[in-house]
Amino acid sequence: MSQLTVAKFGGTSVADAHAMERCAAILEQNPDTRLAVLSASSGVTNILVALASGEHQPDARATLLQQLTEIQQGILNSLEKPETLTRHIEDILVYIKELADSAAISPTHALHDEIVAQGELMSTRLFVELLRRRGTPAVWFDVRKVMRTDDKFSRATPDLARLQAEVEKELQPLFANELVVTQGFIGSAQDGRTTTLGRGGSDFSAALLGEALGAKAIQIWTDVPGIYTTDPRLVSEARPISEITFSEASEMATFGAKVLHPATLQPAVRQQIPVFVGSSKDPAAGGTWIRNHTNSQPLFRALALRRNQVLLTLTNQSMFQVHGFLAEVFGILAKHKISVDLITTSVISVSLTLDSGAESLTDEVRAELDKHCHLQVEENLTLVALIGNRMSEVNGVGTQVFKALSEINIRMICYGASAHNLCFLVPEDDANQVLNDLHTELLPS
Ligand code: ADP
Ligand code: ASP
Ligand code: MG
């Protein structure tokens, strides 16, 4: 393991020059941090996604481009408009306009990623300039040289062996004299076209780079001082957790805690690299350390939620004592690459949840399933996950949870498959209340 730390700064952390100054100060105070991985400035990716959709009329497109220009110009103005960089950013803005015009005629997945990636390409250029102005030697690095992926645009999968080899060749030598600033979220396919790793993917990029470098720590700097007992925007009583295990934090991320991209901890776990989550607005406030072992392992640790879940119930009256029904059904879902989350079964039916939205149940999928069973699709549901330790081994967990939810119509419950979670589906409209009630009951301060 090297002595190097990787720091990732999210969208709000690099929203404007003022926010970027705080990130620069964090880096300057941590000389072991040799690699900074940046998101696009807050709001930029949303604008680029809208432009890439090609759905907008010329007027709406012009408004989006104007908003984008204002964000970039705001930062350039604070940097006193250095000539070369200003020209470079303006060229990128022209390039985005051309790509957006093409997307309006014929949007493609590849074009989408090329457009969306420009946000990270601009924020990193601006940040390097800001660091240099502060007297901190920094070099810009195009992560697409090392983050080689497949060509599943919008959801590309990095090639880990290639990443390791390219990092050693291309990135390692740069650390000797300067701080390296690179992009999260983006990569390149084997043929060189730009890809992206999925929304919120900069956390994952930082963790992958940390793994490839054998980093001693990965820092995720965001807008909250750590991982909270639940989303502080939804529950005012939520409070930061000082340390949490990889397993618990992974469950939180998987079940919707937006503070970490769901895949972030996989590389960290593989290499046992501790991950720190803190606020770039207030680094002195401390944060959360995610590690293999923690001093305390409470029964109830946190709550997370994931909206827009689809509940699919498949019923076959003749399923009773018949072999192979589940295999048939899952075979069809697998063939169409529909990934299933929670599952419960009864004698003649199986219920399962999909995170991919009802659109993934195309006419073709429905027709194939129809041959084997009756199909019921329910939408507007939210999955709530209670995360903790030894939950399947301790008496009375169910009683405590359901006491807090006596007024709610719970559509599905999954308990026991993991000692770290208890999940259930509730109507979308009840989700916030459920979260608050459970927090008061199970996670009192
Ligand atoms: P960044 O742009 O830095 O990646 P994100 O918006 O992706 O930041 O993630 C930070 C946000 O995650 C917080 O502002 C908070 O609203 C949300 N969040 C959801 N669940 C949690 C949680 N358990 N702890 C902290 N933040 C959470
Ligand atoms: N900029 C990308 C997004 O908004 C990636 C990230 O911020 O992690 O999804
Ligand atoms: Mg994020």
Short mmCIF file of N, CA and C in Angstrom, two decimals, residues 185-282:
data_model
loop_
_atom_site.label_atom_id
_atom_site.label_comp_id
_atom_site.label_asym_id
_atom_site.label_seq_id
_atom_site.Cartn_x
_atom_site.Cartn_y
_atom_site.Cartn_z
N PHE A 185 -16.45 9.86 -13.20
CA PHE A 185 -17.66 9.63 -14.00
C PHE A 185 -17.41 9.20 -15.44
N ILE A 186 -16.27 9.59 -16.03
CA ILE A 186 -16.12 9.34 -17.47
C ILE A 186 -15.03 8.31 -17.76
N GLY A 187 -15.11 7.72 -18.93
CA GLY A 187 -14.10 6.75 -19.36
C GLY A 187 -14.07 6.72 -20.88
N SER A 188 -13.41 5.69 -21.43
CA SER A 188 -13.45 5.57 -22.89
C SER A 188 -13.53 4.10 -23.27
N ALA A 189 -14.29 3.87 -24.34
CA ALA A 189 -14.46 2.51 -24.85
C ALA A 189 -13.17 2.09 -25.57
N GLN A 190 -13.10 0.83 -25.95
CA GLN A 190 -11.88 0.32 -26.59
C GLN A 190 -11.55 1.11 -27.86
N ASP A 191 -12.60 1.59 -28.56
CA ASP A 191 -12.36 2.35 -29.80
C ASP A 191 -12.11 3.84 -29.54
N GLY A 192 -12.01 4.21 -28.26
CA GLY A 192 -11.66 5.60 -27.92
C GLY A 192 -12.86 6.50 -27.68
N ARG A 193 -14.09 6.04 -28.01
CA ARG A 193 -15.24 6.92 -27.78
C ARG A 193 -15.48 7.09 -26.28
N THR A 194 -15.96 8.28 -25.91
CA THR A 194 -16.18 8.60 -24.50
C THR A 194 -17.37 7.82 -23.95
N THR A 195 -17.21 7.32 -22.73
CA THR A 195 -18.31 6.62 -22.05
C THR A 195 -18.52 7.27 -20.68
N THR A 196 -19.64 6.95 -20.03
CA THR A 196 -19.83 7.39 -18.64
C THR A 196 -20.28 6.19 -17.80
N LEU A 197 -20.05 6.31 -16.49
CA LEU A 197 -20.23 5.14 -15.60
C LEU A 197 -21.57 5.12 -14.88
N GLY A 198 -22.49 6.04 -15.23
CA GLY A 198 -23.78 6.10 -14.52
C GLY A 198 -23.79 7.30 -13.59
N ARG A 199 -25.01 7.88 -13.41
CA ARG A 199 -25.12 9.10 -12.62
C ARG A 199 -24.55 8.90 -11.22
N GLY A 200 -23.87 9.91 -10.73
CA GLY A 200 -23.23 9.81 -9.41
C GLY A 200 -21.94 8.99 -9.43
N GLY A 201 -21.47 8.66 -10.65
CA GLY A 201 -20.36 7.71 -10.77
C GLY A 201 -18.98 8.21 -10.38
N SER A 202 -18.84 9.48 -10.03
CA SER A 202 -17.50 9.98 -9.67
C SER A 202 -16.96 9.32 -8.40
N ASP A 203 -17.86 8.98 -7.48
CA ASP A 203 -17.41 8.27 -6.26
C ASP A 203 -16.74 6.96 -6.68
N PHE A 204 -17.41 6.27 -7.60
CA PHE A 204 -16.90 4.97 -8.07
C PHE A 204 -15.55 5.15 -8.76
N SER A 205 -15.44 6.19 -9.60
CA SER A 205 -14.15 6.45 -10.28
C SER A 205 -13.04 6.62 -9.26
N ALA A 206 -13.31 7.43 -8.22
CA ALA A 206 -12.27 7.71 -7.22
C ALA A 206 -11.86 6.42 -6.52
N ALA A 207 -12.84 5.57 -6.21
CA ALA A 207 -12.52 4.32 -5.51
C ALA A 207 -11.72 3.40 -6.43
N LEU A 208 -12.09 3.35 -7.71
CA LEU A 208 -11.34 2.49 -8.65
C LEU A 208 -9.90 2.98 -8.80
N LEU A 209 -9.73 4.30 -8.88
CA LEU A 209 -8.37 4.83 -9.01
C LEU A 209 -7.59 4.58 -7.73
N GLY A 210 -8.27 4.72 -6.59
CA GLY A 210 -7.63 4.44 -5.30
C GLY A 210 -7.16 3.00 -5.23
N GLU A 211 -7.99 2.11 -5.72
CA GLU A 211 -7.62 0.68 -5.73
C GLU A 211 -6.42 0.45 -6.64
N ALA A 212 -6.48 1.01 -7.85
CA ALA A 212 -5.39 0.80 -8.81
C ALA A 212 -4.07 1.36 -8.29
N LEU A 213 -4.15 2.41 -7.47
CA LEU A 213 -2.93 3.04 -6.93
C LEU A 213 -2.51 2.44 -5.60
N GLY A 214 -3.32 1.53 -5.06
CA GLY A 214 -3.04 0.99 -3.72
C GLY A 214 -3.04 2.10 -2.69
N ALA A 215 -4.01 3.02 -2.80
CA ALA A 215 -4.05 4.19 -1.91
C ALA A 215 -4.23 3.79 -0.46
N LYS A 216 -3.78 4.66 0.46
CA LYS A 216 -3.97 4.35 1.89
C LYS A 216 -5.35 4.81 2.36
N ALA A 217 -5.97 5.73 1.62
CA ALA A 217 -7.33 6.18 1.96
C ALA A 217 -7.98 6.81 0.73
N ILE A 218 -9.32 6.76 0.75
CA ILE A 218 -10.09 7.43 -0.30
C ILE A 218 -11.01 8.42 0.42
N GLN A 219 -10.93 9.69 0.03
CA GLN A 219 -11.79 10.69 0.67
C GLN A 219 -12.90 11.10 -0.29
N ILE A 220 -14.12 11.10 0.20
CA ILE A 220 -15.26 11.57 -0.60
C ILE A 220 -15.73 12.87 0.03
N TRP A 221 -15.43 14.00 -0.62
CA TRP A 221 -15.83 15.30 -0.08
C TRP A 221 -17.12 15.73 -0.75
N THR A 222 -18.13 15.99 0.08
CA THR A 222 -19.45 16.30 -0.45
C THR A 222 -20.05 17.48 0.30
N ASP A 223 -21.40 17.55 0.39
CA ASP A 223 -22.02 18.71 1.05
C ASP A 223 -22.55 18.39 2.44
N VAL A 224 -22.29 17.20 2.95
CA VAL A 224 -22.71 16.85 4.32
C VAL A 224 -21.49 16.28 5.07
N PRO A 225 -21.40 16.56 6.39
CA PRO A 225 -20.21 16.09 7.13
C PRO A 225 -20.31 14.59 7.48
N GLY A 226 -20.43 13.76 6.45
CA GLY A 226 -20.41 12.32 6.68
C GLY A 226 -21.70 11.64 6.29
N ILE A 227 -21.73 10.34 6.53
CA ILE A 227 -22.94 9.56 6.28
C ILE A 227 -23.82 9.73 7.51
N TYR A 228 -25.07 10.05 7.30
CA TYR A 228 -26.02 10.26 8.39
C TYR A 228 -26.87 9.01 8.62
N THR A 229 -27.57 9.02 9.74
CA THR A 229 -28.45 7.88 10.05
C THR A 229 -29.55 7.73 9.01
N THR A 230 -29.88 8.80 8.33
CA THR A 230 -30.70 8.75 7.11
C THR A 230 -30.54 10.07 6.40
N ASP A 231 -31.15 10.21 5.24
CA ASP A 231 -30.96 11.45 4.46
C ASP A 231 -31.38 12.67 5.28
N PRO A 232 -30.44 13.55 5.63
CA PRO A 232 -30.78 14.70 6.47
C PRO A 232 -31.76 15.66 5.79
N ARG A 233 -31.90 15.54 4.46
CA ARG A 233 -32.89 16.41 3.79
C ARG A 233 -34.31 15.94 4.06
N LEU A 234 -34.45 14.68 4.45
CA LEU A 234 -35.79 14.13 4.65
C LEU A 234 -36.16 14.00 6.13
N VAL A 235 -35.13 13.84 6.97
CA VAL A 235 -35.41 13.67 8.41
C VAL A 235 -34.51 14.64 9.17
N SER A 236 -35.11 15.63 9.79
CA SER A 236 -34.28 16.67 10.43
C SER A 236 -33.50 16.12 11.62
N GLU A 237 -34.00 15.02 12.22
CA GLU A 237 -33.28 14.45 13.38
C GLU A 237 -32.09 13.58 12.99
N ALA A 238 -31.89 13.37 11.70
CA ALA A 238 -30.78 12.51 11.26
C ALA A 238 -29.46 13.09 11.77
N ARG A 239 -28.51 12.21 12.11
CA ARG A 239 -27.22 12.71 12.63
C ARG A 239 -26.07 11.93 12.00
N PRO A 240 -24.90 12.54 11.95
CA PRO A 240 -23.77 11.86 11.29
C PRO A 240 -23.29 10.64 12.08
N ILE A 241 -22.78 9.68 11.36
CA ILE A 241 -22.25 8.45 11.96
C ILE A 241 -20.72 8.58 11.89
N SER A 242 -20.02 8.37 13.01
CA SER A 242 -18.57 8.61 12.96
C SER A 242 -17.82 7.47 12.28
N GLU A 243 -18.28 6.23 12.49
CA GLU A 243 -17.65 5.12 11.75
C GLU A 243 -18.67 4.05 11.46
N ILE A 244 -18.47 3.38 10.35
CA ILE A 244 -19.44 2.39 9.87
C ILE A 244 -18.67 1.32 9.09
N THR A 245 -19.17 0.09 9.11
CA THR A 245 -18.43 -0.97 8.39
C THR A 245 -18.73 -0.89 6.88
N PHE A 246 -17.83 -1.52 6.11
CA PHE A 246 -18.05 -1.60 4.67
C PHE A 246 -19.40 -2.23 4.37
N SER A 247 -19.75 -3.31 5.12
CA SER A 247 -21.01 -4.01 4.81
C SER A 247 -22.19 -3.10 5.01
N GLU A 248 -22.23 -2.39 6.14
CA GLU A 248 -23.37 -1.52 6.41
C GLU A 248 -23.45 -0.37 5.39
N ALA A 249 -22.30 0.25 5.13
CA ALA A 249 -22.31 1.39 4.19
C ALA A 249 -22.67 0.92 2.78
N SER A 250 -22.23 -0.29 2.41
CA SER A 250 -22.59 -0.82 1.08
C SER A 250 -24.09 -1.01 0.99
N GLU A 251 -24.69 -1.53 2.06
CA GLU A 251 -26.14 -1.74 2.06
C GLU A 251 -26.84 -0.38 1.92
N MET A 252 -26.33 0.62 2.65
CA MET A 252 -26.95 1.95 2.56
C MET A 252 -26.91 2.47 1.13
N ALA A 253 -25.73 2.36 0.52
CA ALA A 253 -25.58 2.88 -0.85
C ALA A 253 -26.46 2.10 -1.81
N THR A 254 -26.50 0.78 -1.66
CA THR A 254 -27.32 -0.04 -2.56
C THR A 254 -28.79 0.32 -2.44
N PHE A 255 -29.22 0.58 -1.22
CA PHE A 255 -30.64 0.86 -1.01
C PHE A 255 -30.98 2.34 -1.10
N GLY A 256 -30.11 3.13 -1.71
CA GLY A 256 -30.53 4.46 -2.11
C GLY A 256 -29.92 5.64 -1.39
N ALA A 257 -29.02 5.43 -0.40
CA ALA A 257 -28.41 6.59 0.26
C ALA A 257 -27.49 7.28 -0.76
N LYS A 258 -27.95 8.38 -1.29
CA LYS A 258 -27.30 9.00 -2.45
C LYS A 258 -25.88 9.49 -2.14
N VAL A 259 -25.56 9.60 -0.88
CA VAL A 259 -24.25 10.13 -0.50
C VAL A 259 -23.10 9.30 -1.10
N LEU A 260 -23.33 8.04 -1.38
CA LEU A 260 -22.32 7.21 -2.06
C LEU A 260 -22.96 6.49 -3.25
N HIS A 261 -22.27 6.49 -4.39
CA HIS A 261 -22.72 5.68 -5.53
C HIS A 261 -22.66 4.20 -5.10
N PRO A 262 -23.66 3.40 -5.48
CA PRO A 262 -23.74 2.03 -4.96
C PRO A 262 -22.48 1.18 -5.16
N ALA A 263 -21.74 1.42 -6.23
CA ALA A 263 -20.57 0.56 -6.49
C ALA A 263 -19.30 1.05 -5.79
N THR A 264 -19.35 2.21 -5.13
CA THR A 264 -18.14 2.85 -4.61
C THR A 264 -17.30 1.95 -3.72
N LEU A 265 -17.97 1.18 -2.88
CA LEU A 265 -17.18 0.48 -1.87
C LEU A 265 -16.57 -0.83 -2.37
N GLN A 266 -17.01 -1.30 -3.53
CA GLN A 266 -16.45 -2.57 -4.00
C GLN A 266 -14.92 -2.53 -4.14
N PRO A 267 -14.36 -1.53 -4.82
CA PRO A 267 -12.89 -1.49 -4.92
C PRO A 267 -12.23 -1.31 -3.55
N ALA A 268 -12.86 -0.49 -2.69
CA ALA A 268 -12.27 -0.24 -1.36
C ALA A 268 -12.24 -1.54 -0.55
N VAL A 269 -13.31 -2.33 -0.66
CA VAL A 269 -13.36 -3.59 0.09
C VAL A 269 -12.30 -4.54 -0.45
N ARG A 270 -12.19 -4.61 -1.77
CA ARG A 270 -11.20 -5.55 -2.37
C ARG A 270 -9.80 -5.27 -1.83
N GLN A 271 -9.46 -4.01 -1.65
CA GLN A 271 -8.10 -3.65 -1.21
C GLN A 271 -8.06 -3.22 0.25
N GLN A 272 -9.21 -3.33 0.94
CA GLN A 272 -9.28 -2.91 2.35
C GLN A 272 -8.79 -1.47 2.54
N ILE A 273 -9.26 -0.57 1.69
CA ILE A 273 -8.84 0.84 1.80
C ILE A 273 -9.92 1.61 2.56
N PRO A 274 -9.59 2.22 3.69
CA PRO A 274 -10.60 2.99 4.42
C PRO A 274 -11.11 4.17 3.58
N VAL A 275 -12.40 4.44 3.70
CA VAL A 275 -13.02 5.53 2.95
C VAL A 275 -13.54 6.56 3.94
N PHE A 276 -13.22 7.83 3.68
CA PHE A 276 -13.70 8.92 4.54
C PHE A 276 -14.73 9.74 3.78
N VAL A 277 -15.85 10.07 4.44
CA VAL A 277 -16.85 10.94 3.81
C VAL A 277 -16.96 12.21 4.66
N GLY A 278 -16.75 13.37 4.06
CA GLY A 278 -16.80 14.61 4.84
C GLY A 278 -17.32 15.76 3.99
N SER A 279 -17.52 16.91 4.64
CA SER A 279 -18.06 18.06 3.94
C SER A 279 -16.95 19.03 3.53
N SER A 280 -16.88 19.34 2.25
CA SER A 280 -15.86 20.30 1.82
C SER A 280 -16.20 21.70 2.32
N LYS A 281 -17.49 21.91 2.70
CA LYS A 281 -17.88 23.23 3.23
C LYS A 281 -17.38 23.40 4.65
N ASP A 282 -17.20 22.27 5.34
CA ASP A 282 -16.84 22.33 6.76
C ASP A 282 -15.96 21.14 7.13
#
